[in-house]
mmCIF file of C-alpha atoms in Angstrom:
data_model
loop_
_atom_site.group_PDB
_atom_site.id
_atom_site.type_symbol
_atom_site.label_atom_id
_atom_site.label_comp_id
_atom_site.label_asym_id
_atom_site.label_seq_id
_atom_site.Cartn_x
_atom_site.Cartn_y
_atom_site.Cartn_z
ATOM 1 C CA MET A 1310 -31.013 0.328 -20.581
ATOM 2 C CA ILE A 1311 -27.217 -2.420 -20.491
ATOM 3 C CA ASP A 1312 -26.387 -0.120 -17.783
ATOM 4 C CA LYS A 1313 -29.488 -0.432 -15.712
ATOM 5 C CA VAL A 1314 -28.809 -4.282 -15.474
ATOM 6 C CA GLU A 1315 -25.169 -4.109 -15.478
ATOM 7 C CA GLN A 1316 -25.529 -2.913 -11.842
ATOM 8 C CA ASP A 1317 -29.223 -5.154 -10.760
ATOM 9 C CA ILE A 1318 -25.527 -7.375 -12.337
ATOM 10 C CA ILE A 1319 -23.332 -6.056 -9.269
ATOM 11 C CA SER A 1320 -26.007 -6.130 -6.919
ATOM 12 C CA PHE A 1321 -26.471 -9.021 -7.463
ATOM 13 C CA PHE A 1322 -22.904 -11.007 -6.663
ATOM 14 C CA GLU A 1323 -22.696 -8.190 -4.247
ATOM 15 C CA GLY A 1324 -25.309 -10.259 -2.102
ATOM 16 C CA ASP A 1325 -27.987 -7.733 -2.672
ATOM 17 C CA LEU A 1326 -30.256 -9.266 -5.278
ATOM 18 C CA PRO A 1327 -32.009 -13.257 -3.965
ATOM 19 C CA LYS A 1328 -30.492 -15.598 -6.038
ATOM 20 C CA GLU A 1329 -33.010 -16.731 -7.895
ATOM 21 C CA GLN A 1330 -32.461 -13.673 -10.389
ATOM 22 C CA GLU A 1331 -29.046 -15.771 -11.918
ATOM 23 C CA ASP A 1332 -31.244 -17.444 -13.911
ATOM 24 C CA VAL A 1333 -32.507 -14.199 -15.177
ATOM 25 C CA PHE A 1334 -29.181 -13.610 -15.547
ATOM 26 C CA ARG A 1335 -28.232 -16.800 -17.173
ATOM 27 C CA GLN A 1336 -31.255 -17.219 -19.573
ATOM 28 C CA ASN A 1337 -31.226 -14.108 -20.663
ATOM 29 C CA PRO A 1338 -32.918 -13.284 -23.734
ATOM 30 C CA SER A 1339 -30.139 -10.705 -24.371
ATOM 31 C CA GLU A 1340 -27.042 -12.622 -26.017
ATOM 32 C CA GLU A 1341 -25.184 -9.575 -24.392
ATOM 33 C CA VAL A 1342 -26.118 -8.825 -21.343
ATOM 34 C CA ARG A 1343 -25.319 -13.536 -20.266
ATOM 35 C CA LEU A 1344 -21.877 -12.261 -21.092
ATOM 36 C CA LEU A 1345 -22.079 -9.314 -19.296
ATOM 37 C CA PHE A 1346 -22.968 -11.934 -17.371
ATOM 38 C CA GLN A 1347 -20.174 -14.431 -17.528
ATOM 39 C CA GLN A 1348 -17.220 -11.449 -17.187
ATOM 40 C CA TYR A 1349 -18.960 -10.732 -13.710
ATOM 41 C CA GLU A 1350 -18.659 -14.169 -12.444
ATOM 42 C CA ALA A 1351 -14.811 -14.763 -14.538
ATOM 43 C CA LEU A 1352 -14.572 -11.095 -11.899
ATOM 44 C CA TYR A 1353 -15.902 -12.369 -8.980
ATOM 45 C CA ALA A 1354 -14.012 -15.938 -9.046
ATOM 46 C CA ASP A 1355 -10.075 -14.625 -8.955
ATOM 47 C CA LEU A 1356 -11.777 -11.062 -6.497
ATOM 48 C CA GLY A 1357 -12.318 -14.332 -4.275
ATOM 49 C CA ASN A 1358 -9.575 -16.276 -5.450
ATOM 50 C CA GLN A 1359 -6.560 -13.970 -4.257
ATOM 51 C CA GLU A 1360 -3.440 -15.540 -2.153
ATOM 52 C CA ILE A 1361 -2.839 -14.635 1.068
ATOM 53 C CA VAL A 1362 0.684 -14.036 1.174
ATOM 54 C CA SER A 1363 2.899 -15.046 4.592
ATOM 55 C CA PRO A 1364 5.746 -12.603 6.105
ATOM 56 C CA SER A 1365 9.500 -14.222 6.503
ATOM 57 C CA GLU A 1366 9.352 -15.717 9.742
ATOM 58 C CA ASN A 1367 11.373 -12.876 10.890
ATOM 59 C CA LEU A 1368 8.257 -10.948 11.758
ATOM 60 C CA LYS A 1369 6.683 -13.365 14.447
ATOM 61 C CA LYS A 1370 10.240 -13.139 16.512
ATOM 62 C CA ASN A 1371 11.454 -9.437 16.002
ATOM 63 C CA PHE A 1372 7.769 -8.950 17.318
ATOM 64 C CA HIS A 1373 7.717 -11.130 20.278
ATOM 65 C CA GLN A 1374 10.892 -9.778 21.502
ATOM 66 C CA PHE A 1375 9.675 -7.126 21.252
ATOM 67 C CA LEU A 1376 7.199 -8.388 23.822
ATOM 68 C CA GLU A 1377 9.126 -10.012 25.766
ATOM 69 C CA ASN A 1378 11.609 -6.564 25.919
ATOM 70 C CA GLU A 1379 8.119 -4.358 26.771
ATOM 71 C CA LYS A 1380 7.553 -7.636 29.750
ATOM 72 C CA GLN A 1381 11.429 -6.730 30.701
ATOM 73 C CA ARG A 1382 10.778 -3.137 31.083
ATOM 74 C CA VAL A 1383 7.343 -3.153 32.455
ATOM 75 C CA ILE A 1384 7.650 -5.825 35.516
ATOM 76 C CA PRO A 1385 11.085 -5.096 36.998
ATOM 77 C CA SER A 1386 10.488 -0.967 36.949
ATOM 78 C CA GLN A 1387 7.642 -1.864 39.073
ATOM 79 C CA GLU A 1388 9.422 -4.094 41.560
ATOM 80 C CA SER A 1389 12.713 -1.770 41.433
ATOM 81 C CA ARG A 1390 10.035 1.562 41.485
ATOM 82 C CA ILE A 1391 9.235 -0.262 44.845
ATOM 83 C CA ARG A 1392 12.366 -0.817 46.412
ATOM 84 C CA ARG A 1393 14.626 2.407 45.549
ATOM 85 C CA LEU A 1394 11.639 3.834 47.992
ATOM 86 C CA LYS A 1395 12.880 2.446 51.085
ATOM 87 C CA SER A 1396 16.385 2.651 50.273
ATOM 88 C CA ASN A 1397 18.068 5.125 51.750
ATOM 89 C CA ASN A 1398 21.182 5.486 49.124
ATOM 90 C CA PHE A 1399 18.053 6.624 46.083
ATOM 91 C CA LEU A 1400 19.278 9.696 45.306
ATOM 92 C CA TYR A 1401 22.880 8.106 44.616
ATOM 93 C CA THR A 1402 21.977 5.186 42.954
ATOM 94 C CA ALA A 1403 19.754 6.839 39.992
ATOM 95 C CA ALA A 1404 22.940 9.802 40.209
ATOM 96 C CA ALA A 1405 25.859 6.921 39.373
ATOM 97 C CA ILE A 1406 22.469 5.026 36.568
ATOM 98 C CA GLY A 1407 21.930 8.560 35.233
ATOM 99 C CA LEU A 1408 25.929 9.136 34.866
ATOM 100 C CA LEU A 1409 25.979 5.725 33.469
ATOM 101 C CA VAL A 1410 23.294 5.755 30.776
ATOM 102 C CA ILE A 1411 24.739 9.333 29.605
ATOM 103 C CA GLY A 1412 27.844 7.559 28.689
ATOM 104 C CA MET A 1413 26.209 4.829 27.356
ATOM 105 C CA CYS A 1414 23.830 7.527 25.025
ATOM 106 C CA VAL A 1415 27.601 8.258 22.903
ATOM 107 C CA GLY A 1416 29.274 6.192 22.818
ATOM 108 C CA LEU A 1417 25.571 4.665 20.699
ATOM 109 C CA ILE A 1418 25.743 8.195 18.661
ATOM 110 C CA ILE A 1419 29.173 7.872 17.826
ATOM 111 C CA ALA A 1420 28.365 4.408 15.700
ATOM 112 C CA LYS A 1421 25.591 4.879 14.528
ATOM 113 C CA ASN A 1422 26.478 8.336 12.975
ATOM 114 C CA ALA A 1423 29.383 6.307 11.474
ATOM 115 C CA SER A 1424 27.415 3.123 10.447
ATOM 116 C CA ILE A 1425 25.080 5.842 8.372
ATOM 117 C CA GLN A 1426 27.962 6.957 6.391
ATOM 118 C CA GLY A 1427 28.442 3.327 5.489
ATOM 119 C CA MET A 1428 24.887 3.568 5.221
ATOM 120 C CA ASN A 1429 24.295 6.615 2.543
ATOM 121 C CA ASN A 1430 27.983 4.636 0.426
ATOM 122 C CA GLU A 1431 26.767 1.342 -0.246
ATOM 123 C CA LEU A 1432 22.791 3.575 -1.028
ATOM 124 C CA ALA A 1433 25.109 5.895 -3.786
ATOM 125 C CA GLU A 1434 26.166 2.130 -4.989
ATOM 126 C CA LEU A 1435 21.799 0.807 -5.604
ATOM 127 C CA ARG A 1436 21.610 4.134 -7.806
ATOM 128 C CA ALA A 1437 24.780 3.703 -9.780
ATOM 129 C CA GLY A 1438 23.625 0.033 -9.946
ATOM 130 C CA MET A 1439 20.136 0.981 -11.198
ATOM 131 C CA ASN A 1440 21.100 3.299 -13.681
ATOM 132 C CA GLU A 1441 23.081 0.434 -15.905
ATOM 133 C CA LEU A 1442 19.884 -1.393 -15.471
ATOM 134 C CA LEU A 1443 17.663 0.376 -16.966
ATOM 135 C CA ARG A 1444 19.979 0.175 -20.471
ATOM 136 C CA ASP A 1445 19.100 -2.845 -20.247
ATOM 137 C CA LYS A 1446 17.898 -5.035 -22.868
ATOM 138 C CA SER A 1447 15.380 -7.760 -21.484
ATOM 139 C CA THR A 1448 11.471 -5.709 -19.925
ATOM 140 C CA SER A 1449 12.278 -7.619 -17.266
ATOM 141 C CA VAL A 1450 16.000 -6.772 -16.424
ATOM 142 C CA ARG A 1451 13.967 -3.042 -16.658
ATOM 143 C CA ILE A 1452 10.642 -3.855 -14.675
ATOM 144 C CA LYS A 1453 13.856 -4.336 -11.496
ATOM 145 C CA ALA A 1454 16.060 -1.910 -12.041
ATOM 146 C CA VAL A 1455 12.328 -0.110 -11.472
ATOM 147 C CA SER A 1456 11.535 -1.724 -8.305
ATOM 148 C CA MET A 1457 14.820 -1.025 -6.407
ATOM 149 C CA SER A 1458 14.080 2.851 -7.062
ATOM 150 C CA TYR A 1459 11.454 2.102 -4.265
ATOM 151 C CA GLU A 1460 14.500 1.023 -1.843
ATOM 152 C CA ILE A 1461 15.227 4.923 -1.974
ATOM 153 C CA GLU A 1462 14.578 7.465 0.264
ATOM 154 C CA GLN A 1463 15.383 10.284 -0.966
ATOM 155 C CA PRO A 1464 15.498 10.636 -4.572
ATOM 156 C CA ASP A 1465 17.724 12.288 -6.683
ATOM 157 C CA GLU A 1466 18.078 14.416 -9.619
ATOM 158 C CA GLU A 1467 19.751 11.334 -11.578
ATOM 159 C CA ILE A 1468 17.450 8.493 -10.760
ATOM 160 C CA ILE A 1469 13.675 11.258 -10.654
ATOM 161 C CA LYS A 1470 15.292 11.437 -15.003
ATOM 162 C CA ALA A 1471 16.373 8.307 -15.281
ATOM 163 C CA LEU A 1472 12.657 7.284 -13.869
ATOM 164 C CA THR A 1473 10.937 10.082 -16.399
ATOM 165 C CA ASN A 1474 12.529 8.707 -19.451
ATOM 166 C CA THR A 1475 11.683 5.788 -18.964
ATOM 167 C CA MET A 1476 8.546 6.706 -18.499
ATOM 168 C CA ASN A 1477 8.056 7.958 -21.721
ATOM 169 C CA ASN A 1478 10.755 6.502 -24.304
ATOM 170 C CA ASP A 1479 10.355 2.463 -22.161
ATOM 171 C CA ASP A 1480 8.986 0.237 -25.598
ATOM 172 C CA SER A 1481 7.511 -1.255 -23.094
ATOM 173 C CA GLN A 1482 4.176 -0.703 -21.538
ATOM 174 C CA ASN A 1483 4.809 -2.562 -18.403
ATOM 175 C CA VAL A 1484 7.805 -0.481 -17.337
ATOM 176 C CA ARG A 1485 6.717 3.013 -18.627
ATOM 177 C CA LEU A 1486 3.777 1.422 -15.590
ATOM 178 C CA ALA A 1487 6.387 0.665 -13.487
ATOM 179 C CA ALA A 1488 8.247 4.121 -13.632
ATOM 180 C CA VAL A 1489 5.594 5.783 -13.258
ATOM 181 C CA ASN A 1490 4.130 3.653 -10.228
ATOM 182 C CA ALA A 1491 7.391 4.110 -9.008
ATOM 183 C CA LEU A 1492 7.623 8.822 -9.202
ATOM 184 C CA GLY A 1493 3.956 8.332 -7.682
ATOM 185 C CA LYS A 1494 5.876 7.878 -4.733
ATOM 186 C CA PHE A 1495 8.011 10.719 -4.596
ATOM 187 C CA ALA A 1496 4.833 12.897 -6.299
ATOM 188 C CA GLN A 1497 4.567 14.781 -3.062
ATOM 189 C CA GLU A 1498 8.888 16.734 -4.704
ATOM 190 C CA GLU A 1499 8.209 19.951 -6.552
ATOM 191 C CA SER A 1500 10.273 18.469 -9.398
ATOM 192 C CA VAL A 1501 9.282 14.595 -9.713
ATOM 193 C CA LYS A 1502 5.517 16.191 -9.845
ATOM 194 C CA GLN A 1503 6.041 19.226 -13.033
ATOM 195 C CA GLU A 1504 7.850 15.476 -14.960
ATOM 196 C CA LEU A 1505 3.912 14.337 -14.380
ATOM 197 C CA ILE A 1506 2.235 17.431 -15.768
ATOM 198 C CA SER A 1507 4.354 17.527 -18.559
ATOM 199 C CA SER A 1508 4.486 13.667 -19.494
ATOM 200 C CA LEU A 1509 0.376 13.927 -19.250
ATOM 201 C CA GLU A 1510 0.820 16.697 -21.384
ATOM 202 C CA SER A 1511 2.019 14.410 -24.218
ATOM 203 C CA GLN A 1512 1.013 10.778 -22.948
ATOM 204 C CA LYS A 1513 -0.467 8.756 -26.417
ATOM 205 C CA ASN A 1514 -1.288 5.638 -23.809
ATOM 206 C CA SER A 1515 -4.432 5.218 -21.774
ATOM 207 C CA PHE A 1516 -3.634 2.835 -19.199
ATOM 208 C CA ILE A 1517 -0.177 5.434 -18.547
ATOM 209 C CA GLN A 1518 -2.168 8.468 -19.306
ATOM 210 C CA ILE A 1519 -4.940 7.932 -16.116
ATOM 211 C CA LYS A 1520 -2.000 6.430 -13.875
ATOM 212 C CA ILE A 1521 -0.706 9.568 -13.612
ATOM 213 C CA ILE A 1522 -3.833 11.150 -13.158
ATOM 214 C CA HIS A 1523 -4.330 9.437 -10.664
ATOM 215 C CA ILE A 1524 -1.425 10.243 -8.602
ATOM 216 C CA LEU A 1525 -1.926 13.678 -9.383
ATOM 217 C CA SER A 1526 -5.673 14.285 -8.072
ATOM 218 C CA ASN A 1527 -3.868 11.669 -5.265
ATOM 219 C CA ILE A 1528 -1.673 14.527 -3.501
ATOM 220 C CA LYS A 1529 -3.797 17.193 -5.244
ATOM 221 C CA ALA A 1530 -1.950 19.396 -7.803
ATOM 222 C CA ARG A 1531 -3.709 21.697 -8.952
ATOM 223 C CA GLU A 1532 -0.722 22.452 -11.574
ATOM 224 C CA ALA A 1533 -2.394 19.746 -13.498
ATOM 225 C CA LEU A 1534 -6.149 21.079 -14.159
ATOM 226 C CA PRO A 1535 -5.100 23.112 -17.513
ATOM 227 C CA ILE A 1536 -3.962 19.980 -18.534
ATOM 228 C CA PHE A 1537 -7.039 17.738 -17.130
ATOM 229 C CA ASP A 1538 -9.376 20.105 -19.333
ATOM 230 C CA LYS A 1539 -7.091 19.424 -22.513
ATOM 231 C CA ILE A 1540 -7.898 15.561 -22.565
ATOM 232 C CA ILE A 1541 -11.335 16.242 -21.307
ATOM 233 C CA LYS A 1542 -12.683 18.437 -24.292
ATOM 234 C CA GLN A 1543 -9.620 16.253 -26.845
ATOM 235 C CA GLU A 1544 -11.456 14.501 -29.515
ATOM 236 C CA ASP A 1545 -9.517 11.711 -30.150
ATOM 237 C CA ALA A 1546 -9.198 11.351 -26.689
ATOM 238 C CA LEU A 1547 -10.656 8.101 -25.297
ATOM 239 C CA GLN A 1548 -14.168 8.216 -23.404
ATOM 240 C CA PHE A 1549 -12.282 6.336 -19.992
ATOM 241 C CA VAL A 1550 -9.709 8.766 -19.601
ATOM 242 C CA LYS A 1551 -12.233 11.533 -20.594
ATOM 243 C CA ASP A 1552 -13.777 9.875 -17.442
ATOM 244 C CA GLU A 1553 -10.865 9.500 -14.945
ATOM 245 C CA ALA A 1554 -9.783 13.641 -15.949
ATOM 246 C CA ILE A 1555 -13.525 14.269 -14.759
ATOM 247 C CA GLU A 1556 -13.183 12.272 -11.074
ATOM 248 C CA GLY A 1557 -9.558 13.934 -11.239
ATOM 249 C CA LYS A 1558 -10.791 17.211 -11.556
ATOM 250 C CA SER A 1559 -14.103 16.879 -8.749
ATOM 251 C CA ILE A 1560 -11.124 15.237 -6.979
ATOM 252 C CA ILE A 1561 -7.882 18.413 -7.170
ATOM 253 C CA SER A 1562 -11.316 21.353 -6.722
ATOM 254 C CA SER A 1563 -12.821 19.933 -2.886
ATOM 255 C CA ILE A 1564 -11.233 20.492 -0.542
ATOM 256 C CA MET B 1219 0.819 -3.040 31.149
ATOM 257 C CA ALA B 1220 0.761 -5.987 32.431
ATOM 258 C CA GLU B 1221 1.888 -9.616 31.863
ATOM 259 C CA GLY B 1222 -1.437 -10.912 31.232
ATOM 260 C CA GLN B 1223 -2.085 -7.769 29.183
ATOM 261 C CA LEU B 1224 1.528 -8.147 27.605
ATOM 262 C CA ASP B 1225 0.069 -12.548 26.234
ATOM 263 C CA LYS B 1226 -3.286 -11.759 24.911
ATOM 264 C CA MET B 1227 -1.788 -8.647 22.935
ATOM 265 C CA SER B 1228 0.659 -11.882 20.969
ATOM 266 C CA VAL B 1229 -2.411 -13.380 20.324
ATOM 267 C CA LEU B 1230 -4.100 -10.331 18.797
ATOM 268 C CA PHE B 1231 -0.916 -10.522 16.365
ATOM 269 C CA ASP B 1232 -1.405 -14.261 15.423
ATOM 270 C CA LYS B 1233 -5.256 -13.502 14.946
ATOM 271 C CA TYR B 1234 -4.137 -10.091 12.372
ATOM 272 C CA HIS B 1235 -0.562 -9.485 11.152
ATOM 273 C CA LEU B 1236 -1.768 -11.540 8.484
ATOM 274 C CA ASN B 1237 -4.295 -9.459 7.503
ATOM 275 C CA VAL B 1238 -2.786 -6.033 8.185
ATOM 276 C CA PHE B 1239 1.308 -8.144 5.527
ATOM 277 C CA ASN B 1240 -1.487 -8.291 3.306
ATOM 278 C CA PHE B 1241 -3.474 -4.982 3.718
ATOM 279 C CA TYR B 1242 0.199 -3.297 2.942
ATOM 280 C CA LEU B 1243 0.894 -5.897 0.033
ATOM 281 C CA GLN B 1244 -1.641 -4.900 -2.283
ATOM 282 C CA ARG B 1245 0.166 -1.420 -2.054
ATOM 283 C CA GLY B 1246 2.746 -1.777 -3.928
ATOM 284 C CA HIS B 1247 5.123 -2.278 -1.210
ATOM 285 C CA SER B 1248 8.363 -4.425 -0.759
ATOM 286 C CA ARG B 1249 7.872 -7.348 1.459
ATOM 287 C CA VAL B 1250 10.970 -5.580 3.363
ATOM 288 C CA LEU B 1251 8.531 -2.847 4.080
ATOM 289 C CA CYS B 1252 5.260 -4.468 4.536
ATOM 290 C CA GLU B 1253 7.113 -6.761 7.402
ATOM 291 C CA ASP B 1254 8.103 -3.351 8.897
ATOM 292 C CA LEU B 1255 4.810 -1.221 8.774
ATOM 293 C CA THR B 1256 3.088 -4.391 9.925
ATOM 294 C CA GLN B 1257 5.132 -4.702 13.081
ATOM 295 C CA ASP B 1258 4.854 -0.609 13.923
ATOM 296 C CA VAL B 1259 1.328 -1.142 13.727
ATOM 297 C CA PHE B 1260 0.974 -3.889 16.572
ATOM 298 C CA GLU B 1261 3.284 -1.951 18.578
ATOM 299 C CA ARG B 1262 1.111 2.046 18.396
ATOM 300 C CA ILE B 1263 -1.582 -0.794 19.356
ATOM 301 C CA LEU B 1264 -0.269 -1.872 22.042
ATOM 302 C CA ARG B 1265 0.996 1.844 23.189
ATOM 303 C CA TYR B 1266 -2.608 3.036 22.657
ATOM 304 C CA ARG B 1267 -4.718 0.721 23.247
ATOM 305 C CA ALA B 1268 -6.212 2.623 26.094
ATOM 306 C CA SER B 1269 -7.462 5.154 23.103
ATOM 307 C CA TYR B 1270 -9.925 1.744 21.669
ATOM 308 C CA LYS B 1271 -13.519 2.289 21.616
ATOM 309 C CA SER B 1272 -16.154 -1.490 22.374
ATOM 310 C CA SER B 1273 -18.317 0.739 19.785
ATOM 311 C CA LEU B 1274 -16.177 -0.009 17.016
ATOM 312 C CA PRO B 1275 -15.416 -2.614 15.380
ATOM 313 C CA PHE B 1276 -12.028 -3.729 15.652
ATOM 314 C CA ARG B 1277 -10.322 -4.917 12.693
ATOM 315 C CA ALA B 1278 -11.745 -1.517 11.522
ATOM 316 C CA TRP B 1279 -9.109 0.182 14.303
ATOM 317 C CA LEU B 1280 -6.842 -1.361 12.977
ATOM 318 C CA PHE B 1281 -7.293 -0.811 9.774
ATOM 319 C CA ARG B 1282 -7.509 2.307 10.573
ATOM 320 C CA ILE B 1283 -3.966 2.426 12.703
ATOM 321 C CA SER B 1284 -2.504 0.196 9.472
ATOM 322 C CA ARG B 1285 -3.628 3.539 7.422
ATOM 323 C CA ASN B 1286 -2.046 6.104 9.821
ATOM 324 C CA VAL B 1287 1.191 4.406 10.095
ATOM 325 C CA GLU B 1288 2.260 4.463 6.302
ATOM 326 C CA ALA B 1289 0.884 7.980 5.964
ATOM 327 C CA ASP B 1290 3.166 8.822 8.352
ATOM 328 C CA ILE B 1291 5.997 6.573 7.522
ATOM 329 C CA PHE B 1292 6.007 8.164 3.723
ATOM 330 C CA LYS B 1293 5.576 12.022 5.353
ATOM 331 C CA LYS B 1294 8.796 11.382 7.602
ATOM 332 C CA LYS B 1295 10.241 9.438 4.248
ATOM 333 C CA LYS B 1296 12.227 6.953 6.598
ATOM 334 C CA ILE B 1297 14.050 3.838 5.650
ATOM 335 C CA LYS B 1298 13.988 1.860 8.755
ATOM 336 C CA ILE B 1299 18.439 1.057 8.943
ATOM 337 C CA SER B 1300 19.162 -0.493 11.639
ATOM 338 C CA GLU B 1301 22.134 0.965 13.460
ATOM 339 C CA ASP B 1302 23.526 -2.780 13.608
ATOM 340 C CA THR B 1303 23.279 -3.541 9.723
ATOM 341 C CA THR B 1304 26.832 -4.224 7.943
ATOM 342 C CA VAL B 1305 27.659 -4.363 4.466
ATOM 343 C CA ASP B 1306 26.484 -8.127 4.211
ATOM 344 C CA GLU B 1307 23.271 -7.224 5.274
ATOM 345 C CA LEU B 1308 22.420 -4.250 3.295
ATOM 346 C CA GLU B 1309 23.564 -6.976 0.569
ATOM 347 C CA LEU B 1310 21.655 -9.447 1.102
ATOM 348 C CA LEU B 1311 18.559 -6.954 1.660
ATOM 349 C CA THR B 1312 18.706 -5.768 -1.727
ATOM 350 C CA GLU B 1313 19.068 -9.740 -2.755
ATOM 351 C CA ASN B 1314 15.677 -10.503 -1.272
ATOM 352 C CA VAL B 1315 14.409 -7.083 -3.417
ATOM 353 C CA LEU B 1316 15.274 -9.076 -6.049
ATOM 354 C CA THR B 1317 13.609 -11.994 -5.515
ATOM 355 C CA GLU B 1318 10.677 -10.210 -4.769
ATOM 356 C CA ILE B 1319 10.811 -8.381 -7.697
ATOM 357 C CA GLU B 1320 10.654 -12.013 -9.580
ATOM 358 C CA LYS B 1321 8.003 -12.994 -7.561
ATOM 359 C CA LYS B 1322 6.107 -9.453 -9.040
ATOM 360 C CA GLU B 1323 6.273 -10.432 -12.292
ATOM 361 C CA GLU B 1324 4.143 -13.318 -12.384
ATOM 362 C CA VAL B 1325 1.749 -10.756 -11.940
ATOM 363 C CA THR B 1326 -1.829 -12.110 -12.685
ATOM 364 C CA LYS B 1327 -4.455 -10.319 -15.445
ATOM 365 C CA LEU B 1328 -6.500 -9.531 -12.190
ATOM 366 C CA LYS B 1329 -3.943 -7.628 -10.174
ATOM 367 C CA GLN B 1330 -3.065 -5.570 -13.311
ATOM 368 C CA ALA B 1331 -6.549 -4.426 -13.944
ATOM 369 C CA LEU B 1332 -6.249 -3.747 -9.958
ATOM 370 C CA SER B 1333 -3.649 -1.826 -10.666
ATOM 371 C CA TYR B 1334 -4.316 0.745 -13.119
ATOM 372 C CA LEU B 1335 -7.491 1.560 -10.291
ATOM 373 C CA SER B 1336 -7.498 4.696 -8.554
ATOM 374 C CA THR B 1337 -6.612 4.512 -4.632
ATOM 375 C CA GLU B 1338 -9.166 5.206 -2.737
ATOM 376 C CA GLU B 1339 -10.837 2.120 -4.842
ATOM 377 C CA GLN B 1340 -8.378 -0.389 -4.829
ATOM 378 C CA GLU B 1341 -8.465 -0.300 -1.140
ATOM 379 C CA LEU B 1342 -12.296 -0.203 -1.229
ATOM 380 C CA LEU B 1343 -12.321 -3.207 -3.443
ATOM 381 C CA HIS B 1344 -9.501 -5.072 -0.658
ATOM 382 C CA PHE B 1345 -11.269 -4.866 2.501
ATOM 383 C CA SER B 1346 -14.404 -6.076 1.058
ATOM 384 C CA LYS B 1347 -12.916 -8.617 -1.112
ATOM 385 C CA PHE B 1348 -9.549 -9.154 0.460
ATOM 386 C CA GLN B 1349 -10.397 -8.852 4.115
ATOM 387 C CA ASN B 1350 -14.060 -9.550 3.475
ATOM 388 C CA MET B 1351 -14.948 -6.746 5.077
ATOM 389 C CA LYS B 1352 -19.156 -5.970 5.366
ATOM 390 C CA TYR B 1353 -19.578 -2.270 3.649
ATOM 391 C CA ALA B 1354 -20.303 -0.758 7.880
ATOM 392 C CA ASP B 1355 -17.203 -1.044 8.473
ATOM 393 C CA ILE B 1356 -15.107 -0.056 5.651
ATOM 394 C CA SER B 1357 -17.335 3.144 6.350
ATOM 395 C CA LYS B 1358 -15.716 3.022 9.869
ATOM 396 C CA ILE B 1359 -12.112 3.357 8.577
ATOM 397 C CA LEU B 1360 -12.697 5.877 5.174
ATOM 398 C CA ASN B 1361 -15.167 7.641 7.120
ATOM 399 C CA ILE B 1362 -17.485 7.937 5.497
ATOM 400 C CA SER B 1363 -21.207 7.085 4.873
ATOM 401 C CA GLU B 1364 -22.349 2.818 3.939
ATOM 402 C CA SER B 1365 -23.669 4.759 0.525
ATOM 403 C CA SER B 1366 -20.623 6.316 -0.107
ATOM 404 C CA VAL B 1367 -18.477 2.563 0.128
ATOM 405 C CA LYS B 1368 -21.408 0.590 -1.379
ATOM 406 C CA VAL B 1369 -21.837 2.794 -4.647
ATOM 407 C CA LYS B 1370 -18.389 3.636 -5.241
ATOM 408 C CA ILE B 1371 -17.649 0.102 -4.616
ATOM 409 C CA HIS B 1372 -20.049 -0.451 -7.526
ATOM 410 C CA ARG B 1373 -18.346 1.756 -9.848
ATOM 411 C CA ALA B 1374 -14.989 0.075 -9.040
ATOM 412 C CA ILE B 1375 -15.971 -2.782 -10.433
ATOM 413 C CA LYS B 1376 -17.562 -1.504 -13.225
ATOM 414 C CA LYS B 1377 -13.574 -0.334 -13.908
ATOM 415 C CA LEU B 1378 -12.144 -3.316 -13.225
ATOM 416 C CA ARG B 1379 -14.767 -5.158 -15.679
ATOM 417 C CA VAL B 1380 -13.237 -2.779 -18.113
ATOM 418 C CA ASN B 1381 -9.867 -2.625 -17.625
ATOM 419 C CA TYR B 1382 -9.778 -6.878 -17.050
ATOM 420 C CA GLN B 1383 -11.411 -7.297 -20.978
ATOM 421 C CA LYS B 1384 -8.955 -3.938 -22.162
ATOM 422 C CA ILE B 1385 -5.762 -5.724 -21.261
ATOM 423 C CA GLU B 1386 -3.130 -7.917 -23.377
ATOM 424 C CA VAL B 1387 -2.245 -10.865 -22.112
ATOM 425 C CA LEU B 1388 1.855 -10.519 -23.637
#
């Protein structure tokens, strides 16, 4: 009965029921119904008040620069195409320009390779910095350390080990959740997938279990199905965790 | 594209870049990556403008492209690093990431509760409650039926309320 009322409350806030229904919920004889309505009212108020975040000025600047470059590219190329067709020296001009472009490309490739080597060295320093911060006593510092992994393109064994260790052993639930999210971004890597599956088997924290279930479901990790089954059958597992495992199982099993 | 059409592109960018940027932000990406992805979306709109069909609402098309851009980036696992980025600029990049992380620490109860939902559920609620899109338009982004959108949103809201009540205030 309360499930039906809850559905109606959601329908009301989704705009599917008339405004007159509000009093039915607010003045309902059942305290449970009144409380449920207040909870959804607060939730929808927060959903409606989400902050719009603005990007830096760079985004607009870069995009308008891109448009300007497009304009320069499109309009002169239309004019020069007409001139070239009229020119008797077309072939000689094209050859000269071709040689110039080839020369410039070779120069750019050489400069880019040197720059990327420099980048790789700097990224190695970032990894070392992250490991040190993960051992800090402050929760906020450890969360910062986990977030640094988002800037790494390809995690090495050391980073995965550090994030896994954090996920399984950190004192703070928030830090452990941040580590799960970070590992989730690399979940397609076989080693990361295996670590997530192992962790799910031994996890006691229901929020972390749910997060891992979502990640493994999204990547359709069939190897996780036995663990999902174990959770579903586990007597002391919370019902909402079992529900997520059931849903995850159906996502993975679907074509 | 003629110059006049490029100017129209500028209008579209001014009108919709916040929508796209915030879409990526709620997916948990850093601000720097969100800006890169947003720029990619509008470059792609410019390149593939001929494929737009007016029967599809523009915002639905915009977010279809946004989802594809994100999927492509993570498939290639590329970080866009300019060949001209110097060591000083890389340090600044790191600082910007840390500043953003500090801001992220003011995680609201709502954001925390949303983070426990699946990606699909978060996406549905973002389109419905943040972008204020109708079920019909959301169905065109995700290629599912309108009734499916409604059922999934109801389910997600129900879960969100449960999460909301369970979150401990730290």
